[in-house]
Coordinates of C-alpha atoms in Angstrom, one line a residue:
M1 CA 0.2 0.0 -0.2
P2 CA 1.3 3.0 -0.9
E3 CA 2.4 5.6 1.8
D4 CA 0.3 8.6 1.5
T5 CA -3.7 6.5 1.5
E6 CA -5.2 7.1 4.6
I7 CA -7.2 4.8 5.4
S8 CA -10.8 5.4 8.4
L9 CA -11.2 3.5 9.6
I10 CA -14.9 4.0 11.8
R11 CA -16.4 1.9 13.9
P12 CA -20.4 1.0 15.2
P13 CA -20.0 2.1 18.7
V14 CA -20.0 -1.2 21.1
V15 CA -24.2 -1.8 22.4
N16 CA -24.9 -3.2 25.6
I17 CA -28.9 -4.3 25.4
R18 CA -30.2 -4.2 29.0
A19 CA -33.9 -3.4 30.3
A20 CA -34.7 0.0 30.9
K21 CA -34.0 2.0 34.0
P22 CA -36.0 4.9 34.9
R23 CA -32.8 5.9 34.2
D24 CA -34.0 6.2 30.8
L25 CA -37.1 8.2 30.5
P26 CA -36.3 10.8 28.6
Q27 CA -34.2 9.1 25.4
L28 CA -36.4 7.1 25.9
N29 CA -39.7 9.2 25.5
E30 CA -37.8 10.9 22.8
M31 CA -36.9 7.8 20.7
I32 CA -41.6 6.7 20.8
A33 CA -41.3 10.4 19.4
L34 CA -39.5 9.9 16.6
L35 CA -40.7 6.9 16.3
A36 CA -43.9 8.1 16.1
A37 CA -43.7 10.8 14.0
H38 CA -41.6 8.0 11.1
H39 CA -45.1 6.1 10.8
G40 CA -47.2 10.2 11.0
D41 CA -48.2 10.0 14.6
A42 CA -47.8 12.1 17.0
A43 CA -46.8 10.7 20.9
A44 CA -48.8 10.9 23.5
M45 CA -46.7 9.7 26.3
T46 CA -45.2 11.6 29.0
P47 CA -41.7 10.6 31.0
E48 CA -44.8 10.0 33.7
T49 CA -46.3 7.4 31.9
L50 CA -43.3 5.6 31.3
E51 CA -42.2 6.0 34.9
R52 CA -45.4 4.5 35.7
D53 CA -46.3 1.6 33.1
L54 CA -42.5 0.3 33.5
F55 CA -41.2 1.2 36.9
G56 CA -45.3 2.0 38.8
A57 CA -47.7 -0.5 41.2
H58 CA -48.6 -2.3 38.7
P59 CA -45.8 -2.6 36.1
W60 CA -47.5 -3.1 32.4
I61 CA -44.6 -3.7 29.9
Q62 CA -40.7 -3.7 29.9
A63 CA -38.4 -2.3 27.6
L64 CA -35.2 -2.5 26.3
V65 CA -32.8 -0.4 25.4
A66 CA -29.5 -0.5 23.9
D67 CA -27.0 1.8 25.2
T68 CA -23.5 3.0 24.1
G69 CA -22.3 4.3 26.9
S70 CA -22.8 7.8 26.4
E71 CA -26.7 7.5 24.5
L72 CA -29.6 4.9 23.6
I73 CA -29.7 4.3 20.1
G74 CA -33.0 2.1 20.3
Y75 CA -35.4 0.8 22.2
A76 CA -37.7 -2.4 22.5
I77 CA -40.8 -2.6 24.2
L78 CA -41.9 -5.6 24.9
V79 CA -46.9 -6.6 26.0
P80 CA -47.9 -10.0 27.8
L81 CA -50.2 -12.0 25.3
Y82 CA -52.4 -14.7 26.2
R83 CA -53.8 -17.8 25.0
A84 CA -56.2 -19.2 26.7
Q85 CA -57.3 -21.8 24.8
E86 CA -53.9 -23.1 24.2
G87 CA -53.0 -22.1 27.7
K88 CA -49.6 -20.5 26.9
R89 CA -48.1 -16.7 27.1
G90 CA -47.1 -15.7 24.5
M91 CA -45.0 -12.1 24.1
D92 CA -45.2 -9.1 22.0
L93 CA -42.8 -7.0 20.3
H94 CA -44.7 -3.8 21.0
H95 CA -42.2 -1.5 19.4
L96 CA -38.7 -2.0 17.7
F97 CA -36.8 0.7 17.6
V98 CA -33.3 2.4 16.4
R99 CA -31.7 5.6 15.2
D100 CA -31.5 7.1 12.7
G101 CA -27.2 6.9 12.0
H102 CA -27.7 3.3 13.6
R103 CA -29.4 1.3 11.6
G104 CA -28.4 -1.9 9.1
H105 CA -24.8 -2.6 12.4
G106 CA -26.9 -5.3 14.3
I107 CA -29.1 -3.3 16.6
G108 CA -32.8 -4.1 15.6
Q109 CA -31.3 -8.4 15.8
H110 CA -29.7 -7.8 18.5
L111 CA -33.3 -6.1 21.0
V112 CA -34.9 -9.2 19.1
N113 CA -33.3 -11.9 20.1
R114 CA -33.0 -10.2 24.0
A115 CA -36.2 -10.0 24.2
R116 CA -36.5 -13.7 22.5
D117 CA -34.2 -14.4 25.6
C118 CA -36.9 -12.1 27.7
A119 CA -39.9 -14.2 26.9
R120 CA -38.0 -17.2 27.1
A121 CA -37.0 -16.5 30.8
L122 CA -40.8 -15.9 31.6
G123 CA -42.6 -18.9 30.4
C124 CA -43.8 -18.3 27.4
G125 CA -44.0 -20.0 23.5
Y126 CA -44.0 -17.0 21.2
L127 CA -43.2 -13.7 20.0
S128 CA -45.6 -11.4 17.9
V129 CA -44.8 -8.5 16.3
S130 CA -46.7 -7.3 13.4
A131 CA -45.7 -4.6 11.6
A132 CA -47.9 -2.3 8.2
T133 CA -49.0 -4.0 5.4
G134 CA -46.4 -1.7 3.5
N135 CA -43.0 -2.4 5.0
F136 CA -41.7 -3.9 2.8
A137 CA -38.0 -3.9 4.3
A138 CA -40.1 -4.3 8.4
H139 CA -41.3 -7.7 7.1
R140 CA -38.2 -8.2 5.4
F141 CA -36.2 -7.6 8.7
Y142 CA -39.0 -10.3 10.5
E143 CA -38.7 -12.8 8.5
Q144 CA -34.9 -12.9 7.8
M145 CA -34.9 -13.0 12.1
D146 CA -37.0 -16.3 12.0
F147 CA -41.0 -15.1 12.6
T148 CA -43.4 -16.3 10.0
A149 CA -46.4 -14.3 8.6
R150 CA -49.4 -14.7 9.7
P151 CA -52.9 -13.8 8.2
V152 CA -54.9 -10.9 10.1
T153 CA -58.4 -12.1 10.3
G154 CA -61.7 -10.8 11.9
M155 CA -62.1 -7.0 12.9
R156 CA -61.3 -5.8 16.9
F157 CA -63.2 -3.4 18.1
L158 CA -62.4 -1.0 21.1
Q159 CA -65.1 0.5 23.7
A160 CA -62.7 3.6 25.3
L161 CA -63.1 3.3 29.2
A162 CA -64.0 6.6 31.6

């Protein structure tokens, strides 16, 4: 190699995938807003609501974060599921997000793998995830992560509770 050739090596940051902690609430809330905006939605989430749902008296969700040591660059939110007719516990991978500039480095794969580990540790027999009909990149990603596409059948109804 000629002496005047300069090689620039840019390494992705070392990332720790871990359970969210109370100190993560502001950055986690920010990433939820970024994901909502990506889908054309407005986020109504607040750090206080996240604190209630992650760390309150009756935790409702689990969150995993991708931590570089200086910032959070991704997250996954898990919500319990149940198939009563089969007596099977499951987990819904409700959100999966990696910040711009950090995609394509395997962060999403690591978050999914840790989500699987968490679900198994809780006695779950399956992990479920959904993606918008036209989000073909997400479809390919989940298929590469060994998820099997399943048709959505029937209607889902909602009733607001006062």
